[in-house]
PDB file of C-alpha atoms in Angstrom:
ATOM      1  CA  THR A   1       1.061   6.465   3.612  1.00  0.00           C
ATOM      2  CA  VAL A   2       1.614   2.974   3.536  1.00  0.00           C
ATOM      3  CA  TYR A   3       2.137   2.772  -0.484  1.00  0.00           C
ATOM      4  CA  ALA A   4       4.323   5.928  -0.097  1.00  0.00           C
ATOM      5  CA  ALA A   5       6.626   4.172   2.301  1.00  0.00           C
ATOM      6  CA  LEU A   6       6.685   1.173   0.030  1.00  0.00           C
ATOM      7  CA  LEU A   7       7.301   2.755  -3.161  1.00  0.00           C
ATOM      8  CA  LEU A   8       9.317   5.852  -2.658  1.00  0.00           C
ATOM      9  CA  PRO A   9      12.644   4.038  -1.537  1.00  0.00           C
ATOM     10  CA  GLY A  10      13.084   2.524  -4.982  1.00  0.00           C
ATOM     11  CA  ALA A  11      11.575   5.582  -6.884  1.00  0.00           C
ATOM     12  CA  LYS A  12      14.764   7.520  -7.582  1.00  0.00           C
ATOM     13  CA  ASP A  13      15.421   8.144 -11.057  1.00  0.00           C
ATOM     14  CA  GLN A  14      12.333   6.388 -12.542  1.00  0.00           C
ATOM     15  CA  PRO A  15      12.690   7.018 -16.220  1.00  0.00           C
ATOM     16  CA  ARG A  16       8.828   7.004 -17.268  1.00  0.00           C
ATOM     17  CA  LEU A  17       6.837   8.521 -14.474  1.00  0.00           C
ATOM     18  CA  PRO A  18       7.915  10.207 -11.021  1.00  0.00           C
ATOM     19  CA  ALA A  19       6.502   8.516  -8.129  1.00  0.00           C
ATOM     20  CA  LEU A  20       5.209  11.299  -6.078  1.00  0.00           C
ATOM     21  CA  PRO A  21       2.319  12.401  -8.179  1.00  0.00           C
ATOM     22  CA  PRO A  22       0.616   9.204  -8.524  1.00  0.00           C
ATOM     23  CA  ILE A  23       1.112   8.434  -4.791  1.00  0.00           C
ATOM     24  CA  VAL A  24      -0.554  11.773  -3.802  1.00  0.00           C
ATOM     25  CA  ALA A  25      -3.378  11.228  -6.273  1.00  0.00           C
ATOM     26  CA  SER A  26      -4.010   7.708  -4.987  1.00  0.00           C
ATOM     27  CA  PHE A  27      -5.356   9.325  -1.669  1.00  0.00           C
ATOM     28  CA  ALA A  28      -8.325  10.476  -3.745  1.00  0.00           C
ATOM     29  CA  LEU A  29      -8.357   7.974  -6.810  1.00  0.00           C
ATOM     30  CA  GLY A  30      -6.706   4.823  -5.500  1.00  0.00           C
ATOM     31  CA  PHE A  31      -5.789   2.235  -8.056  1.00  0.00           C
ATOM     32  CA  PHE A  32      -6.748   4.579 -10.846  1.00  0.00           C
ATOM     33  CA  ALA A  33      -3.879   7.048  -9.931  1.00  0.00           C
ATOM     34  CA  LEU A  34      -1.371   4.262  -8.748  1.00  0.00           C
ATOM     35  CA  GLY A  35      -2.058   1.649 -11.478  1.00  0.00           C
ATOM     36  CA  PRO A  36      -0.185   3.323 -14.351  1.00  0.00           C
ATOM     37  CA  TYR A  37       2.816   3.855 -12.258  1.00  0.00           C
ATOM     38  CA  LEU A  38       2.807   0.432 -10.999  1.00  0.00           C
ATOM     39  CA  ILE A  39       2.609  -0.787 -14.671  1.00  0.00           C
ATOM     40  CA  LEU A  40       5.393   1.696 -15.900  1.00  0.00           C
ATOM     41  CA  ARG A  41       7.968   1.680 -12.947  1.00  0.00           C
ATOM     42  CA  GLU A  42      11.248  -0.215 -13.261  1.00  0.00           C
ATOM     43  CA  PRO A  43      11.844  -2.643 -10.429  1.00  0.00           C
ATOM     44  CA  ARG A  44      14.804  -1.533  -8.059  1.00  0.00           C
ATOM     45  CA  GLU A  45      15.783  -4.804  -6.230  1.00  0.00           C
ATOM     46  CA  GLY A  46      19.116  -3.758  -5.366  1.00  0.00           C
ATOM     47  CA  PRO A  47      20.041  -2.038  -1.778  1.00  0.00           C
ATOM     48  CA  VAL A  48      19.340   1.639  -1.426  1.00  0.00           C
ATOM     49  CA  THR A  49      21.470   3.814   0.506  1.00  0.00           C
ATOM     50  CA  ARG A  50      20.100   6.027   3.085  1.00  0.00           C
ATOM     51  CA  SER A  51      22.008   8.996   1.394  1.00  0.00           C
ATOM     52  CA  SER A  52      20.228   8.245  -1.920  1.00  0.00           C
ATOM     53  CA  LEU A  53      16.675   8.848  -0.404  1.00  0.00           C
ATOM     54  CA  GLY A  54      14.848  12.057  -0.285  1.00  0.00           C
ATOM     55  CA  TRP A  55      14.597  13.889   3.079  1.00  0.00           C
ATOM     56  CA  GLY A  56      10.857  12.830   3.684  1.00  0.00           C
ATOM     57  CA  THR A  57      11.503   9.081   2.726  1.00  0.00           C
ATOM     58  CA  ARG A  58      14.785   8.874   4.730  1.00  0.00           C
ATOM     59  CA  THR A  59      13.655  10.640   7.951  1.00  0.00           C
ATOM     60  CA  VAL A  60       9.951   9.887   8.026  1.00  0.00           C
ATOM     61  CA  LEU A  61       8.845   7.015   5.646  1.00  0.00           C
ATOM     62  CA  GLU A  62      11.825   4.872   6.641  1.00  0.00           C
ATOM     63  CA  SER A  63      11.611   5.713  10.369  1.00  0.00           C
ATOM     64  CA  LYS A  64      10.642   2.775  12.938  1.00  0.00           C
ATOM     65  CA  PRO A  65       8.303   5.141  14.890  1.00  0.00           C
ATOM     66  CA  PHE A  66       6.391   5.710  11.293  1.00  0.00           C
ATOM     67  CA  ALA A  67       6.348   1.905  10.817  1.00  0.00           C
ATOM     68  CA  VAL A  68       5.092   1.411  14.238  1.00  0.00           C
ATOM     69  CA  PHE A  69       2.459   3.821  13.867  1.00  0.00           C
ATOM     70  CA  ASN A  70       1.313   2.472  10.458  1.00  0.00           C
ATOM     71  CA  ALA A  71       1.187  -1.274  11.792  1.00  0.00           C
ATOM     72  CA  ALA A  72      -0.675  -0.157  14.810  1.00  0.00           C
ATOM     73  CA  PHE A  73      -3.210   1.972  13.040  1.00  0.00           C
ATOM     74  CA  ALA A  74      -3.757  -0.729  10.480  1.00  0.00           C
ATOM     75  CA  THR A  75      -4.230  -3.363  13.285  1.00  0.00           C
ATOM     76  CA  PHE A  76      -6.750  -0.962  15.052  1.00  0.00           C
ATOM     77  CA  LEU A  77      -8.747  -0.630  11.835  1.00  0.00           C
ATOM     78  CA  VAL A  78      -8.889  -4.385  11.455  1.00  0.00           C
ATOM     79  CA  GLY A  79      -9.636  -4.954  15.156  1.00  0.00           C
ATOM     80  CA  TYR A  80     -12.399  -2.241  15.077  1.00  0.00           C
ATOM     81  CA  ALA A  81     -14.047  -3.968  12.046  1.00  0.00           C
ATOM     82  CA  GLY A  82     -13.886  -7.422  13.613  1.00  0.00           C
ATOM     83  CA  THR A  83     -15.135  -6.178  17.178  1.00  0.00           C
ATOM     84  CA  ASN A  84     -18.066  -4.409  15.259  1.00  0.00           C
ATOM     85  CA  LEU A  85     -18.883  -7.158  13.069  1.00  0.00           C
ATOM     86  CA  SER A  86     -22.517  -8.307  13.194  1.00  0.00           C
ATOM     87  CA  SER A  87     -25.177  -9.734  10.941  1.00  0.00           C
ATOM     88  CA  GLU A  88     -26.610  -6.108  10.833  1.00  0.00           C
ATOM     89  CA  ALA A  89     -23.480  -4.691   9.858  1.00  0.00           C
ATOM     90  CA  ILE A  90     -22.998  -7.178   7.048  1.00  0.00           C
ATOM     91  CA  SER A  91     -26.487  -6.841   5.822  1.00  0.00           C
ATOM     92  CA  GLY A  92     -26.140  -2.986   5.830  1.00  0.00           C
ATOM     93  CA  PHE A  93     -22.863  -3.311   3.862  1.00  0.00           C
ATOM     94  CA  VAL A  94     -24.263  -5.766   1.378  1.00  0.00           C
ATOM     95  CA  GLN A  95     -27.280  -3.516   0.900  1.00  0.00           C
ATOM     96  CA  LEU A  96     -25.077  -0.407   0.742  1.00  0.00           C
ATOM     97  CA  TRP A  97     -22.685  -2.189  -1.641  1.00  0.00           C
ATOM     98  CA  THR A  98     -25.395  -3.526  -4.075  1.00  0.00           C
ATOM     99  CA  GLU A  99     -28.300  -0.949  -3.889  1.00  0.00           C
ATOM    100  CA  GLN A 100     -27.253   2.423  -2.576  1.00  0.00           C
ATOM    101  CA  SER A 101     -23.766   3.499  -3.240  1.00  0.00           C
ATOM    102  CA  ALA A 102     -21.587   3.113  -6.236  1.00  0.00           C
ATOM    103  CA  LEU A 103     -18.747   4.729  -4.173  1.00  0.00           C
ATOM    104  CA  CYS A 104     -18.831   1.984  -1.637  1.00  0.00           C
ATOM    105  CA  CYS A 105     -18.452  -0.637  -4.365  1.00  0.00           C
ATOM    106  CA  VAL A 106     -15.704   1.200  -6.096  1.00  0.00           C
ATOM    107  CA  SER A 107     -13.855   1.811  -3.033  1.00  0.00           C
ATOM    108  CA  SER A 108     -14.013  -2.021  -1.881  1.00  0.00           C
ATOM    109  CA  CYS A 109     -12.844  -3.025  -5.306  1.00  0.00           C
ATOM    110  CA  ASP A 110     -10.164  -0.591  -5.301  1.00  0.00           C
ATOM    111  CA  LEU A 111      -8.701  -1.612  -2.063  1.00  0.00           C
ATOM    112  CA  LEU A 112      -9.015  -5.488  -3.174  1.00  0.00           C
ATOM    113  CA  VAL A 113      -7.121  -4.474  -6.535  1.00  0.00           C
ATOM    114  CA  LEU A 114      -4.502  -2.267  -4.644  1.00  0.00           C
ATOM    115  CA  SER A 115      -3.802  -4.839  -2.268  1.00  0.00           C
ATOM    116  CA  LEU A 116      -3.373  -7.563  -4.883  1.00  0.00           C
ATOM    117  CA  GLY A 117      -1.540  -5.197  -7.345  1.00  0.00           C
ATOM    118  CA  MET A 118       1.159  -4.397  -4.741  1.00  0.00           C
ATOM    119  CA  TYR A 119       2.640  -7.986  -5.045  1.00  0.00           C
ATOM    120  CA  SER A 120       5.665  -6.548  -7.199  1.00  0.00           C
ATOM    121  CA  ALA A 121       6.276  -3.730  -4.809  1.00  0.00           C
ATOM    122  CA  VAL A 122       6.121  -5.771  -1.692  1.00  0.00           C
ATOM    123  CA  SER A 123       8.376  -8.388  -3.348  1.00  0.00           C
ATOM    124  CA  GLU A 124      10.763  -5.598  -4.335  1.00  0.00           C
ATOM    125  CA  ASP A 125      10.907  -4.115  -0.947  1.00  0.00           C
ATOM    126  CA  MET A 126      11.373  -7.277   0.732  1.00  0.00           C
ATOM    127  CA  LYS A 127      14.196  -8.004  -1.654  1.00  0.00           C
ATOM    128  CA  ARG A 128      16.106  -4.902  -0.934  1.00  0.00           C
ATOM    129  CA  ARG A 129      15.706  -5.857   2.896  1.00  0.00           C
ATOM    130  CA  GLY A 130      16.908  -9.268   2.262  1.00  0.00           C
ATOM    131  CA  VAL A 131      13.782 -10.837   3.649  1.00  0.00           C
ATOM    132  CA  PHE A 132      12.041 -12.154   0.348  1.00  0.00           C
ATOM    133  CA  THR A 133      10.131 -15.287  -0.035  1.00  0.00           C
ATOM    134  CA  PRO A 134       7.305 -15.710  -2.681  1.00  0.00           C
ATOM    135  CA  SER A 135       4.864 -17.063   0.052  1.00  0.00           C
ATOM    136  CA  LYS A 136       5.499 -14.306   2.522  1.00  0.00           C
ATOM    137  CA  ALA A 137       5.221 -11.622   0.057  1.00  0.00           C
ATOM    138  CA  ALA A 138       1.878 -13.185  -1.172  1.00  0.00           C
ATOM    139  CA  ALA A 139       0.802 -13.426   2.364  1.00  0.00           C
ATOM    140  CA  PHE A 140       1.421  -9.705   3.132  1.00  0.00           C
ATOM    141  CA  CYS A 141      -0.537  -8.961  -0.121  1.00  0.00           C
ATOM    142  CA  LEU A 142      -3.598 -11.027   1.031  1.00  0.00           C
ATOM    143  CA  LEU A 143      -3.841  -8.970   4.319  1.00  0.00           C
ATOM    144  CA  PRO A 144      -5.303  -5.684   2.987  1.00  0.00           C
ATOM    145  CA  VAL A 145      -4.088  -2.710   4.896  1.00  0.00           C
ATOM    146  CA  VAL A 146      -2.257  -4.601   7.433  1.00  0.00           C
ATOM    147  CA  GLY A 147      -0.062  -6.538   5.148  1.00  0.00           C
ATOM    148  CA  PRO A 148       2.083  -3.977   3.490  1.00  0.00           C
ATOM    149  CA  THR A 149       2.721  -2.277   6.958  1.00  0.00           C
ATOM    150  CA  LEU A 150       4.575  -5.387   8.300  1.00  0.00           C
TER     151      LEU A 150
END
């Protein structure tokens, strides 16, 4: 939902690929679905009027309650991970990552690539909102999950 809120406001009339199918597919496939869209899309840095947004984007994804929920849930996930961090948990993750589950490895790498690959989309969104600085955009991308919700 974070990537939908980030990408859909600037997605109207993208000439090469519509935004919704890759965003929906990214729930299961991550960057494998979203990567081609991020590469092929055209930046939309100008302001977007509310009337040009679709109903879901205008009423749900651009609403303050949705933004608060996303930020709160992302903060909860990071807090939960931080409070349950122990040497046992880390060694279990390392073992899972290296020996037991290719899915764990792929999912972890996917989160990292998605976080770093969102720099241009985060920058574009910040420019539309008039709050862009390169260092701020980079900082938001370096905070997986939480950064784009802010």
